[in-house]
């Protein structure tokens, strides 16, 4: 009986070891995170910045854009294949594991922020981080509504120049000044938007101030922040820019139109 029992225990242990090995091997075989977007910064870059910040490896799939036409055969093929269905046939999408697909750039960013502990230490902090990220989105939406980008088709160059001047000299400074006041309420330390830990809100502020989609807007954006005396926002953006992973990514990332 004891000999039989010992044999059974030994066989059970063997099965456990084999099962562990199979599960571990399967986990290693799972595809890494994959981000699919155009060969551009655009709506995917904040997710890329988060991944650089936390040191997470991922597959950066880019749909090439035909110069001078803004068309992308790679994107059209992806759309036709159904791989972009989770985002209503648009890019970007985030692939997690082998088959979990997330659409909408903000949903992707928040998923990554939660996964990598960038949503604060409490529910209140998480809500404050969400709040600040929405403030940043309001600024970007207001800029788009102003209508002076290269993609605006219903205005003359002169009208766009006037709108651009108004935005950077007046509107943006006003909005940034209000955000500065809001962030001072939740910041627990110089250089941090919420509490004393790096958060998704810090990344959003960095993206807004120091990683403009259109490079031509970069200096005017910083000047708008200086005009509004946004010392806290500037300190937050500067701290993120100097993070080793973020700095390395910015140095090596492809140079693109937007």
C-alpha positions as a printed NumPy array, in Angstrom:
array([[  0.   ,   0.   ,   0.   ],
       [  2.747,   2.454,   1.007],
       [  4.793,   1.579,  -2.084],
       [  1.734,   2.157,  -4.282],
       [  0.943,   5.436,  -2.535],
       [  4.52 ,   6.671,  -2.971],
       [  4.382,   5.802,  -6.64 ],
       [  1.082,   7.694,  -6.998],
       [  2.509,  10.74 ,  -5.193],
       [  5.575,  10.629,  -7.397],
       [  3.451,  10.391, -10.541],
       [  1.216,  13.257,  -9.353],
       [  4.254,  15.448,  -8.74 ],
       [  5.516,  14.577, -12.2  ],
       [  2.168,  15.615, -13.715],
       [  2.25 ,  18.9  , -11.806],
       [  5.745,  19.66 , -13.118],
       [  4.713,  18.855, -16.691],
       [  1.559,  20.995, -16.372],
       [  3.573,  23.909, -14.981],
       [  6.071,  23.604, -17.829],
       [  3.303,  23.559, -20.452],
       [  1.542,  26.569, -18.927],
       [  4.783,  28.516, -18.637],
       [  5.753,  27.704, -22.208],
       [  2.281,  28.717, -23.418],
       [  2.496,  32.002, -21.554],
       [  5.842,  32.752, -23.148],
       [  4.439,  31.845, -26.564],
       [  1.59 ,  34.357, -26.297],
       [  2.102,  37.243, -28.674],
       [  3.27 ,  40.464, -27.011],
       [  1.167,  43.578, -26.975],
       [  0.754,  44.892, -30.496],
       [ -0.219,  48.423, -31.427],
       [ -1.511,  48.985, -34.952],
       [ -1.633,  52.486, -36.381],
       [ -0.366,  54.594, -39.252],
       [  3.312,  55.439, -39.531],
       [  2.608,  58.562, -37.496],
       [  2.381,  59.734, -33.9  ],
       [ -1.217,  60.926, -33.978],
       [ -3.786,  59.111, -31.859],
       [ -1.434,  56.258, -30.924],
       [  1.528,  58.146, -29.527],
       [  0.3  ,  58.538, -25.95 ],
       [ -0.032,  54.744, -25.732],
       [  3.488,  54.39 , -27.114],
       [  4.75 ,  56.881, -24.512],
       [  3.094,  54.872, -21.715],
       [  4.711,  51.669, -22.982],
       [  8.099,  53.419, -23.151],
       [  7.638,  54.828, -19.653],
       [  6.983,  51.401, -18.102],
       [  9.569,  49.593, -20.232],
       [  7.081,  47.215, -21.851],
       [  8.08 ,  45.567, -25.114],
       [  5.457,  45.536, -27.849],
       [  5.019,  45.139, -31.577],
       [  4.698,  48.529, -33.25 ],
       [  2.819,  47.785, -36.477],
       [  2.644,  50.814, -38.765],
       [  0.55 ,  51.349, -41.881],
       [  2.667,  53.292, -44.343],
       [  1.175,  56.471, -45.791],
       [  1.77 ,  57.213, -49.474],
       [  3.605,  60.566, -49.633],
       [  1.531,  63.41 , -51.051],
       [ -1.737,  61.49 , -51.061],
       [ -2.532,  60.636, -47.414],
       [ -3.651,  57.214, -48.649],
       [ -2.454,  53.946, -47.137],
       [ -2.778,  50.627, -48.972],
       [ -1.646,  48.849, -45.771],
       [ -4.472,  50.472, -43.81 ],
       [ -7.028,  49.693, -46.513],
       [ -5.961,  46.039, -46.509],
       [ -6.206,  45.879, -42.71 ],
       [ -9.662,  47.423, -42.825],
       [-10.854,  44.994, -45.471],
       [ -9.474,  42.028, -43.528],
       [-11.542,  42.941, -40.456],
       [ -8.581,  43.438, -38.139],
       [ -9.797,  46.967, -37.319],
       [-13.427,  46.061, -36.633],
       [-13.031,  46.693, -32.891],
       [-12.46 ,  50.367, -33.705],
       [-15.16 ,  50.694, -36.39 ],
       [-12.669,  50.109, -39.217],
       [-10.37 ,  52.829, -37.893],
       [ -6.904,  52.895, -36.365],
       [ -5.441,  52.571, -33.785],
       [ -6.159,  49.228, -32.17 ],
       [ -4.316,  47.445, -29.385],
       [ -3.902,  43.661, -29.523],
       [ -3.364,  41.993, -26.15 ],
       [ -2.324,  38.343, -26.06 ],
       [ -3.34 ,  36.39 , -29.132],
       [ -6.808,  37.715, -29.841],
       [ -8.041,  40.413, -27.438],
       [ -8.559,  43.635, -29.375],
       [ -9.144,  47.11 , -27.922],
       [-10.292,  50.036, -30.044],
       [-10.534,  53.777, -29.269],
       [ -7.248,  55.473, -28.393],
       [ -8.422,  56.688, -24.965],
       [ -9.67 ,  53.22 , -24.009],
       [ -6.278,  51.844, -25.016],
       [ -4.464,  54.435, -22.925],
       [ -6.607,  53.793, -19.853],
       [ -6.193,  50.04 , -20.182],
       [ -2.414,  50.454, -20.234],
       [ -2.535,  52.958, -17.368],
       [ -4.489,  50.517, -15.184],
       [ -2.345,  47.562, -16.171],
       [  0.887,  49.359, -15.295],
       [ -0.322,  51.055, -12.094],
       [ -0.535,  54.588, -13.468],
       [ -4.032,  55.287, -12.096],
       [ -3.105,  56.325,  -8.558],
       [ -3.298,  54.575,  -5.208],
       [ -6.982,  55.18 ,  -4.412],
       [-10.313,  55.489,  -6.199],
       [-10.226,  59.24 ,  -5.563],
       [ -6.81 ,  59.541,  -7.185],
       [ -8.   ,  57.461, -10.131],
       [-10.922,  59.857, -10.604],
       [ -8.603,  62.879, -10.347],
       [ -6.296,  61.344, -12.959],
       [ -9.287,  60.783, -15.233],
       [-10.384,  64.364, -14.622],
       [ -7.022,  65.829, -15.632],
       [ -6.803,  63.636, -18.721],
       [-10.236,  64.914, -19.763],
       [ -9.049,  68.504, -19.246],
       [ -6.176,  67.761, -21.64 ],
       [ -8.587,  66.246, -24.135],
       [-10.729,  69.402, -23.902],
       [ -7.739,  71.479, -24.95 ],
       [ -7.063,  69.267, -27.968],
       [-10.745,  69.306, -28.935],
       [-10.887,  73.093, -28.681],
       [ -7.793,  73.348, -30.878],
       [ -9.374,  71.134, -33.519],
       [-12.581,  73.167, -33.381],
       [-10.577,  76.364, -33.941],
       [ -9.842,  74.947, -37.375],
       [ -6.349,  75.956, -38.423],
       [ -4.672,  72.592, -38.967],
       [ -3.311,  71.373, -42.3  ],
       [ -6.355,  69.12 , -42.532],
       [ -8.86 ,  72.028, -42.419],
       [-10.389,  72.446, -45.864],
       [-13.091,  75.102, -45.415],
       [-10.822,  78.082, -44.61 ],
       [ -8.317,  80.12 , -46.547],
       [ -4.682,  80.183, -45.481],
       [ -5.204,  83.712, -44.169],
       [ -8.203,  82.64 , -42.073],
       [ -6.255,  79.71 , -40.674],
       [ -3.318,  81.949, -39.799],
       [ -5.628,  84.285, -37.891],
       [ -7.279,  81.382, -36.037],
       [ -3.897,  79.912, -35.176],
       [ -2.65 ,  83.201, -33.742],
       [ -5.804,  83.593, -31.63 ],
       [ -5.47 ,  80.049, -30.329],
       [ -1.873,  80.218, -29.174],
       [ -1.92 ,  83.845, -28.013],
       [ -5.233,  83.782, -26.182],
       [ -7.393,  80.657, -26.055],
       [ -4.791,  78.039, -25.196],
       [ -3.127,  80.153, -22.521],
       [ -6.496,  80.679, -20.85 ],
       [ -7.282,  76.953, -20.834],
       [ -3.818,  75.969, -19.613],
       [ -4.037,  78.499, -16.786],
       [ -7.252,  76.888, -15.593],
       [ -5.712,  73.403, -15.771],
       [ -2.726,  74.64 , -13.765],
       [ -5.097,  75.678, -10.962],
       [ -6.916,  72.338, -11.107],
       [ -3.716,  70.283, -10.986],
       [ -2.43 ,  72.233,  -7.983],
       [ -5.385,  70.824,  -6.037],
       [ -4.448,  67.174,  -6.647],
       [ -0.663,  67.415,  -6.849],
       [  1.165,  66.14 ,  -3.803],
       [  4.643,  67.024,  -5.01 ],
       [  6.321,  69.251,  -7.579],
       [  6.368,  67.472, -10.92 ],
       [  3.404,  65.184, -10.2  ],
       [ -0.197,  65.829, -11.266],
       [ -1.848,  63.583,  -8.675],
       [ -0.334,  62.591,  -5.354],
       [  3.363,  61.793,  -5.381],
       [  3.537,  58.994,  -7.969],
       [  3.82 ,  59.003, -11.743],
       [  0.408,  58.695, -13.324],
       [ -1.445,  58.666, -16.612],
       [ -2.265,  62.339, -15.962],
       [  1.459,  63.154, -16.063],
       [  1.758,  61.44 , -19.442],
       [ -1.248,  63.341, -20.785],
       [  0.237,  66.662, -19.688],
       [  3.558,  65.745, -21.292],
       [  1.801,  64.793, -24.536],
       [ -0.148,  68.048, -24.538],
       [  2.798,  70.358, -23.875],
       [  5.94 ,  68.662, -25.168],
       [  4.857,  66.066, -27.726],
       [  2.614,  67.998, -30.092],
       [  1.154,  66.086, -33.023],
       [  2.305,  68.83 , -35.394],
       [  5.923,  69.683, -34.666],
       [  5.403,  73.218, -35.962],
       [  3.114,  73.866, -32.978],
       [  5.634,  72.807, -30.324],
       [  7.269,  76.131, -29.479],
       [  3.982,  78.045, -29.615],
       [  2.451,  75.535, -27.2  ],
       [  5.294,  76.007, -24.721],
       [  5.004,  79.78 , -25.07 ],
       [  1.283,  79.571, -24.299],
       [  2.097,  77.62 , -21.128],
       [  4.767,  80.135, -20.135],
       [  2.378,  83.031, -20.742],
       [ -0.147,  81.425, -18.381],
       [  2.633,  80.822, -15.82 ],
       [  2.   ,  77.075, -15.773],
       [  5.084,  76.193, -13.743],
       [  3.567,  72.991, -12.334],
       [  2.406,  71.707, -15.73 ],
       [  5.798,  72.509, -17.219],
       [  7.579,  70.68 , -14.389],
       [  5.389,  67.613, -14.898],
       [  5.995,  67.548, -18.663],
       [  9.72 ,  68.098, -18.167],
       [  9.987,  65.222, -15.671],
       [  8.286,  62.777, -18.04 ],
       [ 10.46 ,  63.938, -20.956],
       [ 13.587,  63.126, -18.928],
       [ 12.46 ,  59.608, -18.004],
       [ 15.035,  57.194, -19.443],
       [ 12.544,  55.044, -21.338],
       [ 10.61 ,  57.992, -22.74 ],
       [ 13.77 ,  59.873, -23.762],
       [ 15.148,  56.791, -25.521],
       [ 11.872,  56.248, -27.364],
       [ 11.677,  59.856, -28.561],
       [ 15.266,  59.633, -29.762],
       [ 14.753,  56.454, -31.787],
       [ 11.124,  56.686, -32.951],
       [ 10.484,  57.214, -36.674],
       [ 10.341,  60.811, -37.859],
       [  6.833,  61.321, -39.242],
       [  4.623,  64.105, -40.611],
       [  2.333,  64.147, -37.589]])
